[in-house]
Amino acid sequence: QVQLQLSGPGLLKSSQTLSLTCAISGDSVSSDTAVWSWIRQSPSRGPEWLGRTYYRDKWYTEYSVSMRTRLVIMPDTSNNHLSLRLSSVIPGDTAEYFCVRGFYGGVFDFWGQGALVTVSS
Amino acid sequence: QSALTQPPSASGSPGQSVTISCTGTSSDIGAYHYVSWYQRLPGRAPKLILYEVNERPSGVPDRFSGSRSDSTASLTVSGLQADDEAIYYCSSYAGVDKFVVFGGGTKLTVL
């Protein structure tokens, strides 16, 4: 059974950097079939895909256009973790953040429990 | 504003069927067969219930079914049960640039 355990701060101030870590068990961040994504959901809105990383013959990382300048997603193969760093946060980044396993076609088959992140001004 | 449009609410009585729509464009739902649906129960993470329009992951009952016509996808829940009460989100692959887009969610109430 896959488990995705999130850790990170729940409260930040504008302009700070958000760092989240997703501890993966029951699968490998280096899996050659899985795709590991970060998705967030703001209050009263639908989910928003932020970016993904996956390993095939090498590591691939892709970001949504809106996140490209502020977001870094990195795999930690030593600890089987997935990390997120979002710089220069603003109150609009307030959301529940999810670490998610997926596969082809933008399908997300396993979501960890989300982490609520609040950004104050 | 979410990229895919869903009605904010839907309802039905136990045993009835309810259908939830999800409207996109020719760049997402209309272009690809990769439409997925997720169920979010209160206090829980979203759960995949349909992918590739009408494929069910292991363990999802066949009361859940999906379809797609042009740029609109639909989720039908048959034989409504009390524990089907949840928010349902649709998503679609949207090509290399956008990758995936989501709907705003439909809150299903079992009367």
XYZ file of N, CA and C in Angstrom:
696
model
N 0.849 -1.189 0.000
C 0.000 0.000 0.000
C 0.891 1.247 0.000
N 0.666 2.122 -0.955
C 1.447 3.347 -1.058
C 1.041 4.307 0.053
N 2.038 4.904 0.668
C 1.778 5.964 1.642
C 2.628 7.164 1.299
N 2.017 8.326 1.353
C 2.704 9.579 1.038
C 2.498 10.498 2.225
N 3.576 10.749 2.974
C 3.494 11.524 4.204
C 4.142 12.889 3.994
N 3.333 13.938 4.110
C 3.822 15.289 3.886
C 4.329 15.914 5.177
N 5.380 16.714 5.038
C 5.831 17.504 6.166
C 6.274 18.871 5.669
N 6.080 19.869 6.522
C 6.445 21.229 6.154
C 5.678 22.223 6.999
N 5.993 23.484 6.879
C 5.338 24.514 7.697
C 3.913 24.746 7.243
N 3.073 25.098 8.200
C 1.697 25.390 7.851
C 1.452 26.870 7.636
N 2.385 27.706 8.107
C 2.177 29.138 8.042
C 3.443 29.843 7.588
N 3.306 30.697 6.593
C 4.431 31.489 6.099
C 3.973 32.921 5.889
N 4.956 33.786 5.718
C 4.671 35.172 5.383
C 5.029 35.416 3.920
N 4.399 36.407 3.353
C 4.699 36.772 1.956
C 6.194 36.957 1.752
N 6.667 36.524 0.612
C 8.049 36.603 0.138
C 8.921 35.460 0.666
N 8.437 34.676 1.605
C 9.226 33.546 2.096
C 9.184 32.386 1.100
N 9.981 31.357 1.385
C 10.027 30.175 0.522
C 9.356 29.003 1.229
N 8.415 28.386 0.527
C 7.727 27.208 1.047
C 8.522 25.963 0.684
N 8.802 25.150 1.690
C 9.467 23.875 1.449
C 8.618 22.757 2.027
N 8.270 21.811 1.169
C 7.511 20.643 1.594
C 8.281 19.384 1.195
N 8.155 18.375 2.039
C 8.772 17.082 1.748
C 7.716 16.003 1.815
N 7.751 15.115 0.845
C 6.818 14.004 0.779
C 7.620 12.719 0.958
N 7.387 12.020 2.059
C 8.046 10.737 2.303
C 7.217 9.640 1.662
N 7.832 8.912 0.732
C 7.128 7.877 -0.031
C 7.440 6.502 0.542
N 6.411 5.726 0.788
C 6.601 4.328 1.154
C 5.642 3.484 0.337
N 6.029 2.267 0.085
C 5.206 1.385 -0.733
C 5.465 1.535 -2.219
N 6.344 2.431 -2.604
C 6.744 2.635 -3.989
C 8.078 3.374 -3.959
N 8.653 3.597 -5.124
C 9.939 4.272 -5.196
C 9.826 5.535 -6.025
N 10.467 6.588 -5.536
C 10.491 7.820 -6.319
C 11.218 7.593 -7.639
N 12.061 6.574 -7.688
C 12.821 6.238 -8.907
C 12.089 5.226 -9.786
N 10.860 4.892 -9.452
C 10.086 3.938 -10.249
C 10.094 4.334 -11.724
N 10.199 3.353 -12.596
C 10.195 3.679 -14.029
C 8.788 3.612 -14.617
N 7.780 3.536 -13.768
C 6.401 3.583 -14.249
C 5.612 4.724 -13.609
N 6.013 5.155 -12.435
C 5.254 6.194 -11.728
C 5.698 7.585 -12.159
N 4.795 8.532 -11.992
C 5.071 9.954 -12.187
C 4.664 10.634 -10.887
N 5.537 11.457 -10.347
C 5.284 12.078 -9.045
C 5.006 13.562 -9.231
N 3.835 13.970 -8.769
C 3.378 15.344 -8.985
C 3.083 16.047 -7.671
N 3.103 17.365 -7.736
C 2.545 18.210 -6.681
C 1.304 18.873 -7.244
N 0.256 18.832 -6.463
C -1.026 19.429 -6.823
C -1.496 20.225 -5.615
N -2.116 21.355 -5.852
C -2.661 22.109 -4.735
C -4.130 22.438 -4.986
N -4.815 22.723 -3.905
C -6.227 23.082 -4.014
C -6.508 24.240 -3.074
N -6.862 25.367 -3.672
C -7.232 26.543 -2.881
C -8.668 26.394 -2.408
N -9.019 27.109 -1.344
C -10.395 27.014 -0.841
C -11.414 27.312 -1.936
N -12.405 26.468 -2.030
C -13.532 26.640 -2.954
C -13.126 26.609 -4.424
N -11.984 26.020 -4.727
C -11.583 25.882 -6.126
C -11.211 24.447 -6.420
N -11.100 24.136 -7.677
C -10.670 22.804 -8.063
C -9.170 22.659 -7.909
N -8.672 21.441 -7.998
C -7.233 21.212 -7.899
C -6.472 21.912 -9.023
N -5.214 22.177 -8.743
C -4.312 22.813 -9.729
C -3.015 22.015 -9.756
N -2.678 21.486 -10.925
C -1.431 20.761 -11.064
C -0.264 21.736 -11.109
N 0.785 21.481 -10.316
C 1.917 22.405 -10.221
C 3.128 21.924 -11.012
N 3.421 20.661 -10.924
C 4.596 20.146 -11.610
C 4.796 18.674 -11.305
N 5.772 18.053 -11.998
C 5.990 16.628 -11.823
C 7.426 16.261 -12.094
N 7.829 15.126 -11.566
C 9.128 14.563 -11.871
C 8.979 13.059 -12.017
N 9.819 12.479 -12.874
C 9.760 11.036 -13.059
C 11.062 10.549 -13.659
N 11.337 9.268 -13.458
C 12.578 8.672 -13.936
C 12.270 7.629 -15.008
N 12.913 7.801 -16.132
C 12.867 6.767 -17.159
C 14.317 6.405 -17.470
N 14.850 6.854 -18.516
C 16.276 6.637 -18.738
C 17.107 7.686 -17.993
N 16.443 8.756 -17.591
C 17.046 9.842 -16.816
C 15.891 10.540 -16.094
N 16.213 11.539 -15.310
C 15.173 12.290 -14.605
C 14.585 13.360 -15.518
N 13.266 13.461 -15.456
C 12.537 14.496 -16.156
C 11.729 15.291 -15.129
N 11.710 16.598 -15.292
C 10.920 17.455 -14.420
C 10.221 18.503 -15.274
N 8.934 18.678 -15.045
C 8.133 19.623 -15.808
C 7.260 20.421 -14.863
N 7.033 21.674 -15.217
C 6.263 22.568 -14.374
C 5.110 23.190 -15.151
N 4.069 23.556 -14.430
C 3.000 24.321 -15.066
C 3.557 25.694 -15.435
N 2.999 26.290 -16.459
C 3.492 27.580 -16.938
C 3.465 28.622 -15.819
N 2.436 28.601 -15.012
C 2.278 29.622 -13.970
C 3.282 29.448 -12.828
N 3.869 28.278 -12.699
C 4.779 27.997 -11.582
C 6.245 27.987 -12.007
N 6.488 28.071 -13.288
C 7.807 27.806 -13.832
C 8.918 28.667 -13.228
N 8.582 29.910 -12.866
C 9.646 30.809 -12.392
C 9.892 30.699 -10.891
N 8.979 30.045 -10.141
C 9.111 30.024 -8.684
C 9.240 28.635 -8.078
N 8.973 27.596 -8.852
C 8.850 26.254 -8.284
C 10.025 25.369 -8.651
N 10.495 24.622 -7.670
C 11.487 23.583 -7.915
C 10.995 22.286 -7.275
N 10.963 21.235 -8.066
C 10.588 19.901 -7.582
C 11.810 19.007 -7.737
N 12.126 18.285 -6.664
C 13.312 17.436 -6.717
C 13.048 16.090 -6.072
N 13.548 15.043 -6.691
C 13.498 13.733 -6.039
C 14.709 13.566 -5.125
N 14.514 12.874 -4.027
C 15.608 12.531 -3.112
C 15.658 11.003 -3.078
N 16.518 10.453 -3.883
C 16.543 8.991 -4.027
C 17.104 8.304 -2.791
N 17.956 8.985 -2.049
C 18.535 8.378 -0.851
C 17.479 8.092 0.202
N 16.541 9.011 0.334
C 15.515 8.883 1.368
C 14.150 8.502 0.809
N 14.052 8.343 -0.504
C 12.785 8.054 -1.170
C 11.763 9.147 -0.871
N 12.195 10.380 -1.063
C 11.359 11.538 -0.827
C 11.160 12.310 -2.126
N 10.135 13.159 -2.081
C 9.883 14.125 -3.138
C 9.793 15.482 -2.462
N 10.453 16.486 -3.015
C 10.429 17.786 -2.362
C 9.851 18.855 -3.283
N 9.336 19.894 -2.627
C 8.807 21.067 -3.322
C 9.392 22.295 -2.676
N 9.874 23.224 -3.501
C 10.287 24.525 -3.013
C 9.610 25.579 -3.863
N 8.809 26.412 -3.213
C 8.098 27.479 -3.910
C 8.565 28.799 -3.327
N 9.237 29.595 -4.130
C 9.827 30.839 -3.639
C 8.864 32.014 -3.779
N 9.173 33.064 -3.037
C 8.413 34.320 -3.113
C 6.917 34.089 -2.995
N 6.508 33.411 -1.946
C 5.096 33.077 -1.816
C 4.268 34.339 -1.558
N 3.020 34.275 -1.960
C 2.046 35.347 -1.763
C 0.785 34.732 -1.150
N -0.112 35.575 -0.619
C -1.347 34.997 -0.042
C -2.115 34.104 -1.019
N -2.004 34.368 -2.296
C -2.665 33.528 -3.303
C -2.129 32.109 -3.367
N -0.996 31.860 -2.719
C -0.453 30.495 -2.666
C -1.048 29.702 -1.505
N -1.905 30.326 -0.729
C -2.598 29.621 0.347
C -3.452 28.515 -0.245
N -3.200 27.299 0.197
C -3.890 26.148 -0.388
C -3.539 24.896 0.401
N -4.246 23.842 0.069
C -3.874 22.518 0.554
C -2.993 21.894 -0.523
N -1.811 21.457 -0.135
C -0.847 20.908 -1.073
C -0.811 19.383 -0.954
N -0.771 18.726 -2.110
C -0.768 17.271 -2.164
C 0.435 16.751 -2.923
N 0.976 15.682 -2.413
C 1.963 14.871 -3.123
C 1.173 13.730 -3.743
N 1.370 13.486 -5.044
C 0.482 12.578 -5.762
C 1.282 11.656 -6.688
N 0.905 10.399 -6.723
C 1.480 9.463 -7.694
C 0.560 9.371 -8.890
N 1.151 9.330 -10.058
C 0.334 9.211 -11.257
C 0.989 8.339 -12.297
N 0.324 8.252 -13.438
C 0.924 7.557 -14.574
C 0.570 8.303 -15.851
N 0.484 7.637 -16.956
C 0.334 8.334 -18.224
C -0.971 9.105 -18.298
N -1.013 10.081 -19.173
C -2.252 10.773 -19.465
C -2.768 11.676 -18.366
N -1.893 12.067 -17.444
C -2.368 12.962 -16.394
C -3.327 12.309 -15.431
N -3.197 11.023 -15.231
C -4.040 10.291 -14.292
C -3.306 10.167 -12.968
N -3.969 10.498 -11.885
C -3.355 10.471 -10.563
C -4.024 9.381 -9.727
N -3.302 8.294 -9.500
C -3.943 7.139 -8.890
C -3.790 7.068 -7.383
N -2.936 7.893 -6.823
C -2.831 7.873 -5.370
C -2.443 9.248 -4.847
N -3.264 9.779 -3.945
C -3.035 11.087 -3.343
C -2.718 10.914 -1.861
N -1.647 11.566 -1.406
C -1.386 11.578 0.019
C -2.326 12.543 0.715
N -2.338 12.479 2.030
C -3.100 13.473 2.792
C -2.488 14.839 2.547
N -3.281 15.831 2.337
C -2.785 17.149 2.006
C -2.219 17.882 3.206
N -1.435 18.896 2.905
C -0.890 19.780 3.930
C -1.418 21.182 3.679
N -2.082 21.728 4.692
C -2.635 23.064 4.530
C -1.535 24.097 4.754
N -1.360 24.966 3.804
C -0.343 26.014 3.872
C -1.053 27.360 3.775
N -0.787 28.204 4.763
C -1.383 29.541 4.779
C -0.282 30.575 4.657
N -0.445 31.507 3.729
C 0.518 32.589 3.530
C -0.142 33.890 3.957
N 0.460 34.533 4.942
C -0.070 35.809 5.412
C 0.711 36.960 4.796
N 0.074 38.086 4.731
C 0.747 39.264 4.167
C 1.443 40.057 5.258
N -10.837 30.492 -11.286
C -11.718 29.879 -12.285
C -11.048 28.616 -12.827
N -11.705 27.478 -12.677
C -11.135 26.230 -13.158
C -11.300 26.105 -14.673
N -10.420 25.343 -15.275
C -10.426 25.207 -16.725
C -11.629 24.404 -17.215
N -12.044 23.419 -16.458
C -13.197 22.598 -16.816
C -14.392 23.038 -15.966
N -15.573 23.038 -16.597
C -16.768 23.540 -15.928
C -17.663 22.406 -15.441
N -17.919 22.416 -14.152
C -18.833 21.442 -13.549
C -19.943 22.196 -12.827
N -21.139 21.596 -12.737
C -22.171 22.213 -11.911
C -21.732 22.161 -10.454
N -22.025 23.190 -9.673
C -21.566 23.199 -8.282
C -22.227 22.133 -7.421
N -23.429 21.711 -7.791
C -24.113 20.739 -6.951
C -24.963 19.789 -7.778
N -25.216 18.632 -7.203
C -26.113 17.634 -7.776
C -26.698 16.841 -6.615
N -27.834 16.239 -6.851
C -28.446 15.472 -5.767
C -29.330 14.369 -6.311
N -29.584 13.394 -5.473
C -30.467 12.291 -5.824
C -30.816 11.515 -4.574
N -31.860 10.734 -4.681
C -32.284 9.902 -3.549
C -31.591 8.551 -3.616
N -31.511 7.877 -2.500
C -30.883 6.539 -2.512
C -31.541 5.640 -3.541
N -30.688 4.940 -4.285
C -31.167 4.030 -5.313
C -31.298 4.666 -6.685
N -31.389 5.977 -6.731
C -31.500 6.667 -8.010
C -30.139 6.792 -8.689
N -30.170 7.304 -9.911
C -28.944 7.601 -10.649
C -28.803 9.105 -10.786
N -27.578 9.564 -10.790
C -27.313 10.983 -11.005
C -26.142 11.105 -11.965
N -26.196 12.106 -12.824
C -25.137 12.347 -13.805
C -24.559 13.729 -13.599
N -23.242 13.804 -13.561
C -22.519 15.061 -13.386
C -21.743 15.349 -14.664
N -21.907 16.561 -15.180
C -21.225 16.918 -16.428
C -19.928 17.652 -16.158
N -19.085 17.653 -17.163
C -17.781 18.308 -17.082
C -17.471 18.827 -18.484
N -17.503 20.142 -18.650
C -17.354 20.729 -19.977
C -15.982 21.361 -20.141
N -15.314 20.986 -21.208
C -14.008 21.540 -21.505
C -13.995 22.163 -22.887
N -12.880 21.990 -23.579
C -12.718 22.564 -24.918
C -12.134 21.524 -25.864
N -11.916 21.944 -27.074
C -11.312 21.075 -28.077
C -9.828 20.850 -27.819
N -9.271 21.547 -26.819
C -7.863 21.376 -26.470
C -7.648 20.411 -25.314
N -8.707 20.025 -24.664
C -8.559 19.080 -23.564
C -9.505 17.895 -23.732
N -10.710 17.977 -23.190
C -11.640 16.836 -23.278
C -11.912 16.464 -24.725
N -12.055 17.482 -25.570
C -12.382 17.214 -26.963
C -11.241 16.613 -27.757
N -10.021 16.667 -27.212
C -8.856 16.216 -27.958
C -8.302 14.882 -27.478
N -8.567 14.543 -26.235
C -7.909 13.368 -25.664
C -8.896 12.464 -24.953
N -8.550 11.195 -24.913
C -9.387 10.204 -24.240
C -9.038 10.081 -22.757
N -8.207 11.000 -22.262
C -7.718 10.905 -20.889
C -8.523 11.799 -19.958
N -9.771 11.422 -19.735
C -10.612 12.096 -18.761
C -10.659 11.233 -17.504
N -10.463 11.860 -16.372
C -10.493 11.150 -15.089
C -11.499 11.808 -14.156
N -11.955 11.025 -13.205
C -12.850 11.536 -12.170
C -12.312 11.140 -10.806
N -12.450 12.076 -9.847
C -11.963 11.854 -8.490
C -13.102 12.124 -7.516
N -13.108 11.321 -6.462
C -14.090 11.473 -5.399
C -13.368 11.982 -4.160
N -13.899 13.061 -3.578
C -13.295 13.546 -2.351
C -14.325 13.509 -1.233
N -14.145 12.562 -0.350
C -14.989 12.464 0.828
C -14.523 13.474 1.866
N -15.406 13.906 2.754
C -15.020 14.893 3.782
C -13.820 14.406 4.596
N -12.818 15.277 4.693
C -11.653 14.957 5.502
C -10.688 13.969 4.881
N -10.936 13.589 3.603
C -10.073 12.613 2.945
C -9.405 13.221 1.720
N -8.338 12.594 1.296
C -7.692 13.003 0.061
C -8.530 12.528 -1.127
N -8.410 13.182 -2.273
C -9.135 12.707 -3.460
C -8.762 11.268 -3.806
N -9.722 10.571 -4.354
C -9.545 9.174 -4.753
C -9.942 9.025 -6.216
N -9.089 8.383 -6.998
C -9.379 8.139 -8.409
C -10.507 7.124 -8.534
N -11.586 7.464 -9.255
C -12.672 6.518 -9.448
C -12.875 6.141 -10.926
N -12.442 6.987 -11.840
C -12.506 6.652 -13.261
C -11.313 7.274 -13.965
N -10.777 6.596 -14.965
C -9.732 7.150 -15.813
C -9.984 6.698 -17.248
N -9.334 7.355 -18.182
C -9.577 7.079 -19.602
C -11.074 6.988 -19.875
N -11.768 7.989 -19.417
C -13.218 8.191 -19.587
C -14.058 7.210 -18.768
N -13.826 5.896 -18.961
C -14.733 4.933 -18.349
C -14.023 3.707 -17.785
N -12.758 3.838 -17.434
C -12.052 2.719 -16.838
C -12.049 2.887 -15.320
N -12.346 1.800 -14.605
C -12.380 1.860 -13.136
C -11.148 1.209 -12.542
N -10.502 1.898 -11.596
C -9.415 1.224 -10.864
C -9.987 0.068 -10.061
N -9.113 -0.837 -9.705
C -9.517 -1.965 -8.899
C -10.182 -1.482 -7.609
N -11.319 -2.087 -7.285
C -12.011 -1.761 -6.049
C -13.117 -0.735 -6.184
N -13.177 -0.048 -7.319
C -14.250 0.934 -7.526
C -15.474 0.205 -8.089
N -16.626 0.340 -7.459
C -17.805 -0.409 -7.926
C -18.274 0.042 -9.296
N -18.941 -0.875 -10.008
C -19.389 -0.559 -11.358
C -20.618 0.350 -11.356
N -21.018 0.810 -10.189
C -22.076 1.835 -10.120
C -21.564 3.166 -10.674
N -20.241 3.292 -10.761
C -19.635 4.508 -11.300
C -19.267 4.250 -12.765
N -19.760 5.111 -13.635
C -19.446 4.971 -15.052
C -19.259 6.346 -15.672
N -18.571 6.373 -16.797
C -18.280 7.639 -17.443
C -18.507 7.585 -18.931
N -18.621 8.752 -19.513
C -18.764 8.859 -20.957
C -18.191 10.194 -21.409
N -18.043 10.311 -22.717
C -17.523 11.562 -23.286
C -18.166 11.784 -24.645
N -18.555 13.010 -24.880
C -19.103 13.401 -26.175
C -18.578 14.780 -26.516
N -17.870 14.874 -27.629
C -17.217 16.134 -28.012
C -16.387 16.647 -26.840
N -16.678 17.835 -26.345
C -15.856 18.424 -25.285
C -16.498 18.318 -23.907
N -17.443 17.424 -23.778
C -18.097 17.242 -22.488
C -17.987 15.791 -22.030
N -17.572 15.649 -20.800
C -17.522 14.326 -20.181
C -18.593 14.251 -19.092
N -18.990 13.038 -18.772
C -20.022 12.853 -17.755
C -19.677 11.699 -16.843
N -20.039 11.854 -15.595
C -19.923 10.805 -14.595
C -21.338 10.438 -14.162
N -21.669 9.155 -14.209
C -22.966 8.686 -13.726
C -22.765 7.784 -12.523
N -23.470 8.093 -11.470
C -23.462 7.246 -10.283
C -24.837 6.593 -10.196
N -24.863 5.274 -10.319
C -26.123 4.539 -10.281
C -26.327 3.931 -8.893
N -27.588 3.664 -8.556
C -27.869 3.057 -7.258
C -27.254 3.859 -6.115
N -27.580 5.142 -6.084
C -26.975 6.043 -5.099
C -27.036 5.476 -3.687
N -25.910 5.652 -2.985
C -25.836 5.242 -1.590
C -25.412 6.448 -0.756
N -25.691 6.394 0.516
C -25.379 7.519 1.404
C -23.895 7.856 1.390
N -23.056 6.829 1.280
C -21.610 7.126 1.323
C -21.044 7.564 -0.025
N -21.938 7.799 -0.997
C -21.497 8.433 -2.253
C -21.459 9.948 -2.106
N -21.973 10.441 -0.977
C -22.003 11.885 -0.759
C -20.563 12.403 -0.636
N -20.177 13.249 -1.572
C -18.791 13.695 -1.680
C -18.728 14.808 -2.717
N -17.536 15.350 -2.897
C -17.289 16.277 -4.005
C -16.581 15.493 -5.095
N -17.056 15.639 -6.320
C -16.491 14.924 -7.462
C -15.817 15.922 -8.398
N -14.587 15.607 -8.761
C -13.807 16.461 -9.656
C -13.488 15.699 -10.938
N -13.561 16.410 -12.051
C -13.114 15.828 -13.310
C -11.765 16.439 -13.672
N -11.048 15.730 -14.503
C -9.798 16.262 -15.035
C -9.599 15.730 -16.444
N -8.756 16.415 -17.189
C -8.444 15.982 -18.544
C -6.990 16.291 -18.871
N -6.348 15.387 -19.579
C -5.051 15.687 -20.162
C -5.256 16.826 -21.137
N -4.299 17.763 -21.171
C -4.483 18.945 -22.004
C -3.263 19.247 -22.856
N -2.487 18.225 -23.133
C -1.346 18.429 -24.018
C -0.066 18.716 -23.264
N 1.003 18.867 -24.007
C 2.334 18.971 -23.412
C 2.478 20.230 -22.557
N 1.927 21.337 -22.994
C 2.129 22.595 -22.254
C 1.354 22.647 -20.954
N 0.050 22.394 -21.010
C -0.775 22.485 -19.808
C -0.750 21.224 -18.979
N -0.494 20.125 -19.620
C -0.462 18.775 -19.048
C -1.845 18.293 -18.591
N -2.368 18.856 -17.483
C -3.674 18.396 -16.999
C -4.441 19.566 -16.422
N -5.769 19.579 -16.663
C -6.637 20.604 -16.105
C -7.755 19.922 -15.317
N -8.280 20.674 -14.359
C -9.318 20.135 -13.485
C -10.585 20.963 -13.546
N -11.683 20.354 -13.107
C -12.925 21.065 -12.903
C -12.995 21.606 -11.484
N -13.962 22.460 -11.243
C -14.112 23.089 -9.933
C -14.790 22.218 -8.887
N -15.323 21.085 -9.320
C -15.932 20.167 -8.368
C -17.437 20.280 -8.303
N -18.099 19.149 -8.090
C -19.550 19.079 -7.912
C -19.833 18.370 -6.605
N -20.570 19.051 -5.747
C -20.931 18.431 -4.465
C -22.190 17.594 -4.661
N -22.042 16.293 -4.477
C -23.162 15.380 -4.633
C -23.804 15.139 -3.269
N -25.087 15.415 -3.198
C -25.847 15.191 -1.967
C -26.816 14.044 -2.171
N -26.804 13.114 -1.257
C -27.774 12.008 -1.299
C -28.893 12.363 -0.331
N -30.064 12.576 -0.892
C -31.193 13.105 -0.118
C -31.746 12.094 0.885
